[in-house]
Short mmCIF file of C-alpha atoms in Angstrom, two decimals:
data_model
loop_
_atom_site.label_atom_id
_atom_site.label_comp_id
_atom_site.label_asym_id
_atom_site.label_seq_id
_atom_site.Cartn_x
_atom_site.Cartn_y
_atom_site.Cartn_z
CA UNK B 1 66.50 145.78 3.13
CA UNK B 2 64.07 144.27 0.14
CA UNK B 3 62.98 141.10 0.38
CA UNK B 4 62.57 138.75 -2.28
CA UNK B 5 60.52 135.59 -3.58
CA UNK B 6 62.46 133.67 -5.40
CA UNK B 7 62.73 129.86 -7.91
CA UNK B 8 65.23 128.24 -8.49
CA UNK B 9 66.37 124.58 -9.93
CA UNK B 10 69.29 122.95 -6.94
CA UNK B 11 71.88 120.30 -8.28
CA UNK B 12 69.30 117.46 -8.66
CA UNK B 13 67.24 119.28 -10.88
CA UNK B 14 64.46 120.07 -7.53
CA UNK B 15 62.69 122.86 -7.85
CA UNK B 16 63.27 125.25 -4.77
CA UNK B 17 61.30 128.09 -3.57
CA UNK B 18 61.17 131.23 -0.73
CA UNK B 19 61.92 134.21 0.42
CA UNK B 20 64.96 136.03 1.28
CA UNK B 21 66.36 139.46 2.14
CA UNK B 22 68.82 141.31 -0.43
CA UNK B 23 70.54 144.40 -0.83
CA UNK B 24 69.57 144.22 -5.04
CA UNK B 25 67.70 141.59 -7.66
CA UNK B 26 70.92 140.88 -8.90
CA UNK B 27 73.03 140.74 -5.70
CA UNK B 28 70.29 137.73 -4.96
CA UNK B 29 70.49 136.03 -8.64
CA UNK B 30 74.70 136.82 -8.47
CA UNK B 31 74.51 134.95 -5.04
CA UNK B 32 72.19 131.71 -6.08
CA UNK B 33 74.17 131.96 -9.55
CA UNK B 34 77.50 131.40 -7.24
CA UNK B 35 76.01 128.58 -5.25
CA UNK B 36 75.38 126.34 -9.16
CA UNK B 37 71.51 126.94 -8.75
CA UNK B 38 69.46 127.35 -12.29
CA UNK B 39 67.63 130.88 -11.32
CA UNK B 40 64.28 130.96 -12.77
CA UNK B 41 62.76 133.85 -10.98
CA UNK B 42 63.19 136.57 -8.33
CA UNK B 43 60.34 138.51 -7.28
CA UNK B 44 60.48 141.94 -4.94
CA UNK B 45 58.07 141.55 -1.98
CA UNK B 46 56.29 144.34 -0.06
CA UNK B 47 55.29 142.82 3.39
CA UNK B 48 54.85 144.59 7.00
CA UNK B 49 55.15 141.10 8.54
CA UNK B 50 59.00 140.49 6.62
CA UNK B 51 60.05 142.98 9.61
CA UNK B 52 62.99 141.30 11.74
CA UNK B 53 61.81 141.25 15.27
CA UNK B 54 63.98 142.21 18.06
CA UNK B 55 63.66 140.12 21.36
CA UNK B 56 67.52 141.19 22.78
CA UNK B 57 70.77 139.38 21.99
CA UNK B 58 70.82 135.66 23.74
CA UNK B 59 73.60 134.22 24.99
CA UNK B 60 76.13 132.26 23.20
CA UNK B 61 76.29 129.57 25.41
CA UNK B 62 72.88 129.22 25.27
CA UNK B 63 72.56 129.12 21.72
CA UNK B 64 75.44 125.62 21.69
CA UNK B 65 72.79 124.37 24.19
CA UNK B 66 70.04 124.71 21.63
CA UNK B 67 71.90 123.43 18.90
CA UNK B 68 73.37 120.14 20.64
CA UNK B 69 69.41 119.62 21.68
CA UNK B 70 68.19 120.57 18.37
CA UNK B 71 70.21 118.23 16.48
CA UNK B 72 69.65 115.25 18.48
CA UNK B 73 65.82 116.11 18.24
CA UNK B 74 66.16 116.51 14.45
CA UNK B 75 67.93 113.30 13.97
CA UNK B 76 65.68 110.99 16.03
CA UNK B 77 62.63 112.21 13.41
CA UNK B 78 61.17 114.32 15.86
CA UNK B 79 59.19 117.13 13.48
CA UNK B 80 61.01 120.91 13.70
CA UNK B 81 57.81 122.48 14.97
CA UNK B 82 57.24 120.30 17.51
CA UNK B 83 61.44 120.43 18.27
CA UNK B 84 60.69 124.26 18.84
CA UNK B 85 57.67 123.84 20.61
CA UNK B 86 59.52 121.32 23.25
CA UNK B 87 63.18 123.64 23.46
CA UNK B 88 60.91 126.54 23.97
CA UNK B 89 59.18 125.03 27.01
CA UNK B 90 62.36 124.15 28.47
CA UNK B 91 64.86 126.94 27.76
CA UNK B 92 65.43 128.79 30.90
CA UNK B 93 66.43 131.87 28.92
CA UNK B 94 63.11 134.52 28.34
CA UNK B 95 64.48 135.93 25.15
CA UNK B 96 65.49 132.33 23.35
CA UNK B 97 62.16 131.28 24.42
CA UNK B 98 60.02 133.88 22.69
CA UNK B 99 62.22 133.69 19.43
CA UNK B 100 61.09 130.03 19.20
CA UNK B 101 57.72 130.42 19.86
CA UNK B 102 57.93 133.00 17.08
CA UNK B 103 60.07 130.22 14.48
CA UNK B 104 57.63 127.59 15.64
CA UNK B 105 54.56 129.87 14.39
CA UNK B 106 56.52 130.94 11.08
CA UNK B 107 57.67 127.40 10.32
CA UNK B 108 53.94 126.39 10.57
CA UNK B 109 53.05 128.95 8.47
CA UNK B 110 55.69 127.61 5.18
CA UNK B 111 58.01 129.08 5.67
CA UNK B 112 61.78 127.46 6.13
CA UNK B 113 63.41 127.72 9.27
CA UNK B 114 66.76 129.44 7.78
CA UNK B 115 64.03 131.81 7.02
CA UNK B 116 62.33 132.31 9.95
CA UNK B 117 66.17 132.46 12.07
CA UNK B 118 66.81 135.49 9.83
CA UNK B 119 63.76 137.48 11.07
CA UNK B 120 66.19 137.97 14.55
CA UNK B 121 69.30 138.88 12.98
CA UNK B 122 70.78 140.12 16.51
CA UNK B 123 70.46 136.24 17.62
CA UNK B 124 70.99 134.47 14.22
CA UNK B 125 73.97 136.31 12.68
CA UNK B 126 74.78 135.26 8.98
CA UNK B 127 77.24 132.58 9.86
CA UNK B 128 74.35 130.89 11.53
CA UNK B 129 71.77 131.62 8.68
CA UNK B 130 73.78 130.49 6.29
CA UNK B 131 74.75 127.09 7.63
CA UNK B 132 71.39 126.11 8.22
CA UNK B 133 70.03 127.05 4.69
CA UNK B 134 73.17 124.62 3.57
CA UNK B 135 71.73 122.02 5.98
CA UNK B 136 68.23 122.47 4.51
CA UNK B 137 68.93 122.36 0.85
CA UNK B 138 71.39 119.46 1.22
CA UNK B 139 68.93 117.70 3.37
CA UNK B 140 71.48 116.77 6.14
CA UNK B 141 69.97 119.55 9.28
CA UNK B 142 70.95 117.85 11.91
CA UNK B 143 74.63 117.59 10.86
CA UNK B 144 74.59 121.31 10.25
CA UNK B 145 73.37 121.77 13.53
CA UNK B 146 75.83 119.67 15.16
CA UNK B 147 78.84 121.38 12.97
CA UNK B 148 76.98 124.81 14.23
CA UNK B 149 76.64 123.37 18.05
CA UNK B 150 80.33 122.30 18.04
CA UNK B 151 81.24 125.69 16.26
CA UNK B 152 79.76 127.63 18.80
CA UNK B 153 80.75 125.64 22.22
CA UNK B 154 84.58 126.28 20.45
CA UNK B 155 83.82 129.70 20.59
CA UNK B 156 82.26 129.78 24.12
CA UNK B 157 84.99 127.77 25.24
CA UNK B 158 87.79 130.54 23.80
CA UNK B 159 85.83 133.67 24.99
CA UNK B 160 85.43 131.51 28.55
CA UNK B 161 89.29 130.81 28.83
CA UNK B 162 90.24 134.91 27.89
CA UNK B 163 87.22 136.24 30.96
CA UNK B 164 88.57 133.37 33.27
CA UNK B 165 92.63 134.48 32.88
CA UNK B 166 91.66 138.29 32.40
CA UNK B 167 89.50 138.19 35.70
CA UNK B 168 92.11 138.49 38.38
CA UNK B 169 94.02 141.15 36.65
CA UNK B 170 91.14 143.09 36.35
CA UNK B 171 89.91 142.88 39.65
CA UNK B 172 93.46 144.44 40.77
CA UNK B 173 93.22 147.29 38.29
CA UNK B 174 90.03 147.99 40.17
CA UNK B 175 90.90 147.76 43.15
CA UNK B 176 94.25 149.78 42.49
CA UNK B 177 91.66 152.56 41.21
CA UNK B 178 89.59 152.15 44.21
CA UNK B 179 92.11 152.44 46.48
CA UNK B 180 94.21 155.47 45.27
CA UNK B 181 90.83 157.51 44.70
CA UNK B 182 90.10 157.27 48.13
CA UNK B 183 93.35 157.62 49.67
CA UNK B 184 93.67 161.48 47.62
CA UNK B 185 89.82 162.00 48.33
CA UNK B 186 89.57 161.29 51.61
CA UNK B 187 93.27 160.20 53.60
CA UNK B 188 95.23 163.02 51.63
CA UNK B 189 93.14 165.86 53.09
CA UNK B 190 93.00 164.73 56.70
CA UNK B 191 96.74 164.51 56.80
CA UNK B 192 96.88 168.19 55.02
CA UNK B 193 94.83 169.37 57.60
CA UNK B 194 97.02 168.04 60.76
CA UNK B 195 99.87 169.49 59.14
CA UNK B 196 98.19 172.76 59.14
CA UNK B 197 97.14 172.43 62.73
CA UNK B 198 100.33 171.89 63.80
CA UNK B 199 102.04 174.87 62.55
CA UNK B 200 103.16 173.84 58.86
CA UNK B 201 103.03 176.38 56.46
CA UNK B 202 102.07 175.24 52.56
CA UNK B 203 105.75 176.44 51.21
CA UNK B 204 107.28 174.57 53.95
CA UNK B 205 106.21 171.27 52.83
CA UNK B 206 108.28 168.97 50.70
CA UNK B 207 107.74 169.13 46.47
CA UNK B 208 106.05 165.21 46.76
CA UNK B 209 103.81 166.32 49.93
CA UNK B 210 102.95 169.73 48.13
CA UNK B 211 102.26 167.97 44.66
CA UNK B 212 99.88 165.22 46.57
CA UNK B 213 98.13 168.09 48.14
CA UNK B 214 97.46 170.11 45.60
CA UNK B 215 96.49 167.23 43.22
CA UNK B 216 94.14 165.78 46.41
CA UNK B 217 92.48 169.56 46.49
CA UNK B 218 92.01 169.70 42.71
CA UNK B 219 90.40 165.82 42.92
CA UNK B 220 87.99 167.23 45.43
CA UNK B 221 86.69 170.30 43.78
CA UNK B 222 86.58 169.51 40.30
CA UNK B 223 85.59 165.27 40.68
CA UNK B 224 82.78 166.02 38.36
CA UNK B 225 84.81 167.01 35.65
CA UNK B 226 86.96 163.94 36.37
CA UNK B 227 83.82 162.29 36.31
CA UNK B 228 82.56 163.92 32.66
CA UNK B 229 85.75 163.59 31.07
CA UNK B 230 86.21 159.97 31.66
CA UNK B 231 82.60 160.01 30.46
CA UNK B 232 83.34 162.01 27.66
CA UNK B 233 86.41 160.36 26.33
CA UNK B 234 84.08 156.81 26.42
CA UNK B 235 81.61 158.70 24.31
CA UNK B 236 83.95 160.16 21.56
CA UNK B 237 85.62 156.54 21.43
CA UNK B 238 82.32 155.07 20.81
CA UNK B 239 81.30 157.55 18.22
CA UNK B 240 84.64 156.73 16.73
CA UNK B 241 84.16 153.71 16.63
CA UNK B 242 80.23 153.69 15.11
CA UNK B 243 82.19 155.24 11.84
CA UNK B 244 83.74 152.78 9.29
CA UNK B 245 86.90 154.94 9.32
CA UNK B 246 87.46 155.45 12.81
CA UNK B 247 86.40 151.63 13.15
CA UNK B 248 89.46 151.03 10.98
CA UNK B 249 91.89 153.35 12.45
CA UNK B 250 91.14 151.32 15.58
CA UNK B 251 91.06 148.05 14.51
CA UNK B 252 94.48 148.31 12.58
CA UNK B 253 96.00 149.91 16.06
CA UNK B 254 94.50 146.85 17.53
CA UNK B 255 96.75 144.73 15.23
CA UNK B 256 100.08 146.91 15.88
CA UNK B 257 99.73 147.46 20.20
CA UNK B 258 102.92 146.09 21.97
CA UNK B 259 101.88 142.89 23.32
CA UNK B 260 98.34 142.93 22.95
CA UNK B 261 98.12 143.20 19.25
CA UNK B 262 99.72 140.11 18.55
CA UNK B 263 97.11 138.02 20.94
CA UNK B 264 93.89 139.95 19.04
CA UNK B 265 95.54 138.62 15.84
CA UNK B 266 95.83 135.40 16.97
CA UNK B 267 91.88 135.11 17.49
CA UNK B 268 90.81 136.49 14.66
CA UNK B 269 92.57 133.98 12.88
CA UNK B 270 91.17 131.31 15.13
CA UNK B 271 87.97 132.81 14.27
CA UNK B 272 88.91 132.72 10.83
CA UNK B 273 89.70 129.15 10.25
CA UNK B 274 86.92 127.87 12.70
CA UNK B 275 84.50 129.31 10.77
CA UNK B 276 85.92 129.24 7.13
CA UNK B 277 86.06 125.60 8.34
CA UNK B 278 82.86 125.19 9.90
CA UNK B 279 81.22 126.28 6.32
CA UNK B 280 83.01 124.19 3.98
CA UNK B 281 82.28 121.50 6.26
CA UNK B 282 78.35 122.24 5.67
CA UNK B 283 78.98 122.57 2.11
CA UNK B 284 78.88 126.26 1.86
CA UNK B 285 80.09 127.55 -1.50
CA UNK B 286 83.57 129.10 -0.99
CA UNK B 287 82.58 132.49 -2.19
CA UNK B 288 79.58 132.68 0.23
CA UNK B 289 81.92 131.37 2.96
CA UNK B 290 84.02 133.59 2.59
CA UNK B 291 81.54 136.87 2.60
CA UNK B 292 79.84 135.25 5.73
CA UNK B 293 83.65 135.03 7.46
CA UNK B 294 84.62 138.74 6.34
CA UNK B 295 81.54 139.51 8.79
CA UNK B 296 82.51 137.06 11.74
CA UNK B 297 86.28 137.94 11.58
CA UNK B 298 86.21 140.28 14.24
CA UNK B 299 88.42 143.13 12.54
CA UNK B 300 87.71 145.33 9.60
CA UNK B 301 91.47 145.02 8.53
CA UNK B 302 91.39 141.50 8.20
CA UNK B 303 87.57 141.38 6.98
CA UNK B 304 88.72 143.58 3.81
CA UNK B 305 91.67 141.36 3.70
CA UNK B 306 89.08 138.66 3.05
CA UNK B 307 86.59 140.24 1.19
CA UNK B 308 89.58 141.46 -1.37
CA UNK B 309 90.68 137.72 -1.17
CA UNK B 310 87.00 136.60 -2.67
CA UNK B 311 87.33 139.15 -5.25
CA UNK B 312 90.08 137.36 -6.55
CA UNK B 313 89.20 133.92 -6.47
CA UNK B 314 86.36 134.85 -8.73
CA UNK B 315 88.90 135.88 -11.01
CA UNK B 316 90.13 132.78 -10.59
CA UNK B 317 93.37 132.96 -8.27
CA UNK B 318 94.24 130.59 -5.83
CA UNK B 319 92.68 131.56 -2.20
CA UNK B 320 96.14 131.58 -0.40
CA UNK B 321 97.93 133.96 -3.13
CA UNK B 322 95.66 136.99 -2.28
CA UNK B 323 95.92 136.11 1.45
CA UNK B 324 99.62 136.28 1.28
CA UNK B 325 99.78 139.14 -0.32
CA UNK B 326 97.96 141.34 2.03
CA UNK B 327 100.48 140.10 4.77
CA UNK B 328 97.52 138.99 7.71
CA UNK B 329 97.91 135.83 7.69
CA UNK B 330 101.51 133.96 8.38
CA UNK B 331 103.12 131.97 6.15
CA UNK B 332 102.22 128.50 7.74
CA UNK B 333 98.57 129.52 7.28
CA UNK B 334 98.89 130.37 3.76
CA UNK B 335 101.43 127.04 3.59
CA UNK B 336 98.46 124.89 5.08
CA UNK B 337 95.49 126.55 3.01
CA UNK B 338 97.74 125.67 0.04
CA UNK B 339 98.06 121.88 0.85
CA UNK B 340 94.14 121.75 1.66
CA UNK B 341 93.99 123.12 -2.11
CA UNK B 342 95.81 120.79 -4.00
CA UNK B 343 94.78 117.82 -1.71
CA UNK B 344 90.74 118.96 -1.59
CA UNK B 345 90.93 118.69 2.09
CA UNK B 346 90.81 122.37 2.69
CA UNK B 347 87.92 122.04 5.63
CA UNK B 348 89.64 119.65 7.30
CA UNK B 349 92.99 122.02 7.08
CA UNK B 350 91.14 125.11 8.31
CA UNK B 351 89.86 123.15 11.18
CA UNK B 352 93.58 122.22 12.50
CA UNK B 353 94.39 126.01 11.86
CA UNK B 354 91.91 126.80 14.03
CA UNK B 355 92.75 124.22 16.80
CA UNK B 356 96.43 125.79 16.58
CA UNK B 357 95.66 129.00 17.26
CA UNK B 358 93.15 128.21 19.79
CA UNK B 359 95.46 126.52 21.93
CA UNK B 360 98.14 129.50 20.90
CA UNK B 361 95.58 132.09 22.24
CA UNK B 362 95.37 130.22 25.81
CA UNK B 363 98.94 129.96 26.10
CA UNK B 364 99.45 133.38 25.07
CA UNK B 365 96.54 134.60 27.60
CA UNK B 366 98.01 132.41 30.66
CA UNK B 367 101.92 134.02 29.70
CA UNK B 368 100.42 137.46 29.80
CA UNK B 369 98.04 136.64 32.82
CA UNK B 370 101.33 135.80 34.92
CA UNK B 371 103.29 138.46 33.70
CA UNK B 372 100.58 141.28 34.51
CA UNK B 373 99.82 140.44 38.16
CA UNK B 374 103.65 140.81 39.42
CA UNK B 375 103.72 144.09 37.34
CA UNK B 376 100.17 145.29 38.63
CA UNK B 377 101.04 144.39 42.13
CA UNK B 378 104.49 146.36 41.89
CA UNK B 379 102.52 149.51 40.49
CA UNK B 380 99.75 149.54 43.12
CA UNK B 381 102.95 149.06 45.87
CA UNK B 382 104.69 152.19 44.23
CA UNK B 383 101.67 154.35 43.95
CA UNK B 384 100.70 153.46 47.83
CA UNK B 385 104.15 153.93 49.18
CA UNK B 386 104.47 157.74 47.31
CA UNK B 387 101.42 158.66 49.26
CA UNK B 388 102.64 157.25 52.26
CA UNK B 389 105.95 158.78 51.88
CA UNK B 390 104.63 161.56 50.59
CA UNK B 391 101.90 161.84 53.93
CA UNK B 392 105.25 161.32 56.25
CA UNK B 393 108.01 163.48 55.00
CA UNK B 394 106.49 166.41 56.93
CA UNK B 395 106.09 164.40 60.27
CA UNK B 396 109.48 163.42 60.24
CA UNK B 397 110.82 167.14 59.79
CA UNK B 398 108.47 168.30 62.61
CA UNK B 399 109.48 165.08 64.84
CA UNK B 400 113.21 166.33 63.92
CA UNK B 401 112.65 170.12 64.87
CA UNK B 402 111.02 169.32 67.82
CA UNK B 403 114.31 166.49 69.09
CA UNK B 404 117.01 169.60 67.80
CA UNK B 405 114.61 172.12 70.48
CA UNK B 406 114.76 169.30 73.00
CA UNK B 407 118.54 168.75 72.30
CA UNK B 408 118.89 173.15 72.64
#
């Protein structure tokens, strides 16, 4: 992607310069133009040194860490370079540390630190970005970065409660897995064997002990291909998935699963409104809040839904009209978003939307939690007792021959 130099006058009449990275000239100018700055010029750069580094992905939870320290830094004066310089030397994580050793250096050089965050895109996403080049042209960074560190220990907190509940039922799909593979790869064949030893031909046995046998013996040869096309069907989903169609086909089925789909809507609305809210907060334009939460939705559906949305408040339609109309979001959402309209409180709104559907999404997560582990338990019982059965039937019709011979 270019990047750009560019000039422009803010709301105070200041004069503003930097750099910044932009699909077009006028996608930049269109996007300052949106924001009420005076553009006065916007130059393409050609720089080796503009190239986003990569140091790996760090983890969310450490990134609320650094902004809850980074904030309180900021607001008791301490300088940004020497806030890096001191977080760097104490971070515990190798990758945050080297990306700010690497701001620290680029900050000293002139350069702005919203700048500097998006040279590590895969750490910084746009959400991030954009907050703190609200912060820095409003002059109020170490609110940002408290909005941001409260933003992102909301979201740690959600993913956290979703892992925690989804643990145990996870654990007993494995182990359901692990069991049944080796009960047909290894149990299953030492039990067709006795049976052969003592005198029971193949068409004697009965249709579950033949079907177990056969399925055992077809495990045992061909486990590689069981192997490669679990493999393979991981692959072609992925490659599906890497495609903006097949990332769509997916994401709408994601929507529309029994049971499930109605949970994954239920966060990306959560994600929604926590971070529609988080950016009008930081005074974020609602145009450029709304393009930064079409990429932080978490579902191409609803991210077109969004983008379509911004289309048409440009136009100038209300923001809960087209919202309505593609029928994502529920009618108490779209009732809420309306109020925080008329009554200019629309941050504050989004923010309760978000708490709502947070605390819907744990409920929702415990209900299902307790409703899987009866069903998985009852599953794994019925798979282990048709092998069991299954291992028996011809024992008890040799034990039975051999009482009737006895009887004779």
């Amino acid at each position: 992607m270019p990047v750009y130099s560019y000039t422009f006058k803010d709301g105070s009449g200041a004069i503003q310069k930097g750099t910044m990275d932009a699909e077009s000239e006028d996608v930049l100018r269109s996007r300052f133009t949106e924001q009420g700055f005076d553009v006065i010029e916007v130059t393409v750069i050609k720089s080796k040194s503009t190239k986003p580094k990569s140091y790996g992905k760090v983890k969310l939870g450490h990134l609320a860490v650094f902004c809850r320290q980074f904030s309180t830094m900021v607001d008791a004066g301490v300088s940004l370079v020497r806030c890096l310089d001191v977080l760097g030397r104490q971070t515990q994580d190798p990758k945050l540390k080297k990306i700010l050793v690497d701001l620290g250096e680029r900050i000293e050089s002139g350069e702005t630190l919203s700048k500097s965050m998006q040279r590590h895109p895969r750490t910084f996403n746009n959400l991030f970005v954009g907050l703190i080049r609200a912060g820095e042209i409003g002059g109020v960074l170490e609110e940002t970065l408290q909005r941001l560190s409260h933003f992102l220990e909301k979201d740690v907190e959600l993913r956290r409660k979703i892992k925690s509940a989804m643990t145990y039922p996870v654990l007993v799909l494995f182990a359901a897995v692990g069991i049944v593979i080796f009960l047909v790869s290894w149990v299953v064949p030492q039990f067709a064997q006795l049976f052969l030893d003592i005198g029971l031909k193949a068409d004697e046995f009965p249709a579950m002990t033949k079907f177990l046998i056969d399925l055992s013996a077809s495990f045992v040869k061909t486990w590689y291909l069981w192997i490669g096309g679990t493999i393979l069907v991981l692959v072609t989903y992925k490659l599906i998935a890497s495609t903006r169609f097949g990332r769509r086909v997916i994401d709408r089925a994601k929507l529309h699963v029994p049971v499930f789909g109605k949970l994954h809507h239920m966060i990306c609305m959560a994600r929604f409104s926590r971070t529609m809210g988080t950016l009008l907060t930081s005074g974020v334009p609602i145009l450029q809040a709304m393009e930064t939460v079409a990429g932080t939705v978490g579902n191409t559906i609803m991210s077109d839904a969004v983008l379509e949305a911004r289309a048409r408040i440009r136009e100038g339609d209300r923001i809960g009209d087209p919202l309505e109309q593609s029928r994502l979001f529920p009618p108490m959402v779209i009732h809420m978003i309306g109020v925080g309209e008329e009554s200019g409180s629309l941050d504050f709104m989004l923010q309760k939307i978000a708490d709502f559907y947070e605390d819907e999404v744990e409920a929702r997560v415990a209900s299902l939690t307790a409703a899987l582990e009866p069903i998985m338990i009852l599953v794994l019982g019925f798979i282990v007792g048709f092998i069991v059965i299954a291992m028996f039937l011809p024992l008890i019709k040799v034990i039975e021959t051999l009482s009737a011979g006895d009887t004779d």
